[in-house]
């Protein structure tokens, strides 16, 4: 059981380039989300999805797009990379979003540097 | 703005010492979770507390949810080097579709 798989683990982009961070889960979880982690700021929600075909914005959505065509996959697209997007990105999944005791399962993260 | 503030931000202690980490908010949460994150990995759930005043124990770790469900604490007894990591609290609010994460406490236990 792989859980949540993120690729790539490391990436260096030049300002203005675009790329897609991949996220896949094999637990049949309805809820998936993307966070970015910056020093001293914990995890901040970028976008989330409560099921296939449904996405919504989180706290810091600007500069990012998502789609959810299947239950398993939830890619995050950087449209035009900026140095402010240098961060560690985590994908997470859980059984649901409204259950108050829902455990979030995280991928290993993608460390992105924009130069 | 950060809904959940954790303190201290950094903590370095000797093996065998006790410590407490705090997670505070002015907002009410229906539940609160604690995660531990090790370098190069994603956070892993330690515990969920759902009732005001609830206390849960996980070996040497004791978690408490405040009576008003606005704050929580994590107490570690006789810390060991294996406790080293980033501790994150995360709250769920009724009607919300996501977890709000705290700012994190980075703990280092020195052998």
Short mmCIF file of C-alpha atoms in Angstrom, two decimals:
data_model
loop_
_atom_site.label_atom_id
_atom_site.label_comp_id
_atom_site.label_asym_id
_atom_site.label_seq_id
_atom_site.Cartn_x
_atom_site.Cartn_y
_atom_site.Cartn_z
CA UNK A 1 0.00 0.00 0.00
CA UNK A 2 1.88 3.08 -1.25
CA UNK A 3 -0.38 5.69 0.39
CA UNK A 4 0.24 9.16 -1.07
CA UNK A 5 2.93 9.43 -3.74
CA UNK A 6 4.37 12.75 -4.85
CA UNK A 7 6.73 13.40 -7.75
CA UNK A 8 9.26 14.84 -8.20
CA UNK A 9 11.02 15.07 -4.81
CA UNK A 10 13.21 17.97 -5.90
CA UNK A 11 12.84 20.54 -8.66
CA UNK A 12 14.63 23.72 -9.71
CA UNK A 13 12.77 26.11 -12.00
CA UNK A 14 13.66 29.37 -13.64
CA UNK A 15 11.36 32.33 -13.08
CA UNK A 16 8.50 32.20 -15.56
CA UNK A 17 8.65 28.46 -16.21
CA UNK A 18 5.62 26.27 -15.63
CA UNK A 19 5.45 22.79 -14.21
CA UNK A 20 3.12 20.22 -12.68
CA UNK A 21 3.61 18.53 -9.34
CA UNK A 22 2.08 15.09 -9.37
CA UNK A 23 0.12 13.51 -6.51
CA UNK A 24 -1.53 10.09 -6.44
CA UNK A 25 -3.19 8.13 -3.64
CA UNK A 26 -4.29 4.51 -3.57
CA UNK A 27 -6.54 4.62 -0.48
CA UNK A 28 -9.73 5.59 -2.34
CA UNK A 29 -9.90 8.82 -0.31
CA UNK A 30 -12.42 11.41 -1.40
CA UNK A 31 -10.61 14.43 0.01
CA UNK A 32 -7.25 15.63 -1.32
CA UNK A 33 -5.33 18.82 -0.70
CA UNK A 34 -2.12 20.68 -1.46
CA UNK A 35 -0.13 22.60 1.15
CA UNK A 36 3.02 24.61 1.05
CA UNK A 37 5.39 24.68 4.01
CA UNK A 38 7.60 27.67 4.72
CA UNK A 39 9.81 28.22 7.79
CA UNK A 40 7.86 29.51 10.78
CA UNK A 41 4.52 29.38 8.97
CA UNK A 42 3.43 25.78 9.34
CA UNK A 43 1.38 24.34 6.49
CA UNK A 44 -0.76 26.65 4.39
CA UNK A 45 -3.55 25.29 2.22
CA UNK A 46 -3.28 26.05 -1.51
CA UNK A 47 -6.18 24.12 -3.08
CA UNK A 48 -8.34 21.21 -2.09
CA UNK A 49 -10.83 18.76 -3.58
CA UNK A 50 -13.75 17.00 -1.88
CA UNK A 51 -14.14 14.55 -4.74
CA UNK A 52 -13.50 13.92 -8.43
CA UNK A 53 -14.51 16.92 -10.51
CA UNK A 54 -14.70 19.28 -7.51
CA UNK A 55 -11.93 21.68 -6.48
CA UNK A 56 -11.77 24.83 -4.39
CA UNK A 57 -9.28 27.43 -3.26
CA UNK A 58 -7.51 27.41 0.05
CA UNK A 59 -5.62 30.14 1.87
CA UNK A 60 -2.89 30.81 -0.74
CA UNK A 61 -4.20 29.84 -4.21
CA UNK A 62 -2.67 32.57 -6.38
CA UNK A 63 -0.28 31.28 -9.03
CA UNK A 64 -1.50 27.68 -8.78
CA UNK A 65 -4.10 25.60 -10.60
CA UNK A 66 -5.51 22.17 -9.81
CA UNK A 67 -7.84 19.63 -11.38
CA UNK A 68 -9.33 16.36 -10.14
CA UNK A 69 -10.39 14.14 -13.02
CA UNK A 70 -10.06 10.91 -11.01
CA UNK A 71 -10.31 9.98 -7.34
CA UNK A 72 -6.66 8.92 -7.32
CA UNK A 73 -4.87 11.91 -8.86
CA UNK A 74 -4.64 15.56 -7.87
CA UNK A 75 -1.92 17.45 -9.79
CA UNK A 76 -0.81 20.97 -8.87
CA UNK A 77 0.22 23.29 -11.69
CA UNK A 78 2.46 26.30 -11.33
CA UNK A 79 1.52 28.60 -14.17
CA UNK A 80 4.51 30.96 -14.21
CA UNK A 81 6.98 30.24 -11.43
CA UNK A 82 8.14 33.07 -9.18
CA UNK A 83 10.85 33.10 -6.48
CA UNK A 84 8.09 33.53 -3.87
CA UNK A 85 6.92 30.02 -4.77
CA UNK A 86 10.15 28.51 -3.48
CA UNK A 87 8.87 26.15 -0.80
CA UNK A 88 8.22 22.56 0.15
CA UNK A 89 4.91 21.29 -1.23
CA UNK A 90 2.87 18.53 0.37
CA UNK A 91 -0.07 16.63 -0.99
CA UNK A 92 -2.45 15.02 1.49
CA UNK A 93 -5.52 12.83 1.36
CA UNK A 94 -8.20 11.79 3.85
CA UNK A 95 -11.44 9.81 3.92
CA UNK A 96 -13.49 12.96 4.07
CA UNK A 97 -13.38 16.63 4.95
CA UNK A 98 -16.37 17.03 7.20
CA UNK A 99 -15.63 14.22 9.62
CA UNK A 100 -14.12 15.85 12.66
CA UNK A 101 -11.67 13.04 13.30
CA UNK A 102 -10.43 12.52 9.77
CA UNK A 103 -6.73 11.68 9.60
CA UNK A 104 -4.71 13.34 6.85
CA UNK A 105 -2.12 11.19 5.10
CA UNK A 106 0.76 13.11 3.56
CA UNK A 107 3.17 12.47 0.75
CA UNK A 108 6.91 12.92 1.22
CA UNK A 109 6.90 16.39 -0.25
CA UNK A 110 8.42 18.20 -3.23
CA UNK A 111 11.17 20.71 -2.55
CA UNK A 112 10.87 23.43 -5.20
CA UNK A 113 13.39 26.17 -5.80
CA UNK A 114 12.64 29.01 -8.22
CA UNK A 115 15.67 30.99 -9.34
CA UNK B 1 -3.22 35.62 9.69
CA UNK B 2 -2.57 32.35 11.50
CA UNK B 3 -5.52 30.73 13.25
CA UNK B 4 -3.33 28.51 15.40
CA UNK B 5 -0.21 29.80 17.10
CA UNK B 6 2.27 27.35 18.59
CA UNK B 7 4.86 28.04 21.26
CA UNK B 8 7.70 27.81 21.59
CA UNK B 9 8.81 27.90 17.97
CA UNK B 10 12.09 26.14 18.81
CA UNK B 11 12.97 23.95 21.78
CA UNK B 12 16.27 22.24 22.52
CA UNK B 13 16.48 20.06 25.61
CA UNK B 14 18.60 17.30 27.12
CA UNK B 15 17.51 13.68 27.04
CA UNK B 16 15.39 12.83 30.08
CA UNK B 17 13.89 16.30 30.52
CA UNK B 18 10.17 17.06 30.37
CA UNK B 19 8.62 19.62 28.04
CA UNK B 20 5.30 21.14 27.05
CA UNK B 21 4.31 22.56 23.67
CA UNK B 22 1.30 24.84 23.32
CA UNK B 23 -1.20 25.42 20.52
CA UNK B 24 -3.43 28.46 20.98
CA UNK B 25 -6.23 30.14 19.08
CA UNK B 26 -9.01 32.66 19.58
CA UNK B 27 -11.28 30.39 17.51
CA UNK B 28 -13.22 27.32 18.56
CA UNK B 29 -12.41 23.99 16.93
CA UNK B 30 -14.57 20.88 16.76
CA UNK B 31 -11.44 18.77 16.96
CA UNK B 32 -7.71 19.20 17.14
CA UNK B 33 -4.96 16.95 15.85
CA UNK B 34 -1.25 16.70 16.58
CA UNK B 35 1.22 15.61 13.91
CA UNK B 36 4.96 14.93 14.03
CA UNK B 37 7.14 15.58 11.01
CA UNK B 38 10.66 14.27 10.53
CA UNK B 39 13.17 15.80 8.07
CA UNK B 40 12.38 14.95 4.45
CA UNK B 41 9.03 13.40 5.33
CA UNK B 42 5.42 14.46 5.50
CA UNK B 43 3.60 14.93 8.83
CA UNK B 44 2.25 11.83 10.55
CA UNK B 45 -0.78 11.89 12.84
CA UNK B 46 -0.14 11.31 16.56
CA UNK B 47 -3.56 11.92 18.08
CA UNK B 48 -6.97 13.54 17.65
CA UNK B 49 -8.84 15.19 20.54
CA UNK B 50 -12.50 16.06 20.13
CA UNK B 51 -14.02 16.87 23.54
CA UNK B 52 -13.27 19.98 25.61
CA UNK B 53 -11.04 19.01 28.54
CA UNK B 54 -10.12 15.68 26.95
CA UNK B 55 -6.76 14.16 27.84
CA UNK B 56 -5.14 11.45 25.74
CA UNK B 57 -1.92 9.60 26.44
CA UNK B 58 0.37 7.97 23.91
CA UNK B 59 3.23 6.33 25.84
CA UNK B 60 5.27 9.31 27.15
CA UNK B 61 3.18 11.89 25.29
CA UNK B 62 0.12 13.50 26.92
CA UNK B 63 -2.26 15.60 24.86
CA UNK B 64 -4.92 17.91 26.30
CA UNK B 65 -7.73 19.81 24.61
CA UNK B 66 -8.76 23.01 26.37
CA UNK B 67 -12.17 23.20 28.02
CA UNK B 68 -13.29 25.88 25.57
CA UNK B 69 -11.81 23.94 22.61
CA UNK B 70 -9.62 26.89 21.63
CA UNK B 71 -6.26 25.52 22.70
CA UNK B 72 -4.28 22.34 23.24
CA UNK B 73 -1.04 21.20 24.78
CA UNK B 74 1.42 18.37 24.24
CA UNK B 75 3.52 17.24 27.18
CA UNK B 76 6.45 14.87 26.73
CA UNK B 77 7.86 13.11 29.75
CA UNK B 78 11.51 12.01 29.83
CA UNK B 79 12.24 13.12 26.27
CA UNK B 80 14.35 10.87 24.07
CA UNK B 81 16.37 11.66 20.92
CA UNK B 82 13.72 9.82 18.91
CA UNK B 83 11.23 12.54 19.90
CA UNK B 84 13.19 15.03 17.80
CA UNK B 85 11.06 16.54 15.04
CA UNK B 86 8.59 19.23 14.07
CA UNK B 87 5.33 19.08 16.01
CA UNK B 88 2.28 20.54 14.32
CA UNK B 89 -1.20 21.07 15.68
CA UNK B 90 -4.12 21.19 13.26
CA UNK B 91 -7.71 22.19 13.96
CA UNK B 92 -10.96 21.37 12.26
CA UNK B 93 -13.87 23.79 12.45
CA UNK B 94 -17.50 22.75 12.04
CA UNK B 95 -18.64 23.33 8.48
CA UNK B 96 -15.12 23.84 7.15
CA UNK B 97 -13.67 21.64 4.44
CA UNK B 98 -10.10 21.64 5.62
CA UNK B 99 -7.65 21.55 8.51
CA UNK B 100 -5.94 24.69 9.79
CA UNK B 101 -2.34 24.02 10.74
CA UNK B 102 -0.35 25.72 13.46
CA UNK B 103 3.02 27.37 13.01
CA UNK B 104 4.91 24.36 14.39
CA UNK B 105 7.38 23.66 17.21
CA UNK B 106 10.77 22.29 16.26
CA UNK B 107 12.04 20.03 19.06
CA UNK B 108 15.61 18.81 19.39
CA UNK B 109 16.45 16.30 22.11
CA UNK B 110 20.17 16.12 22.78
CA UNK B 111 21.56 12.73 23.90
#
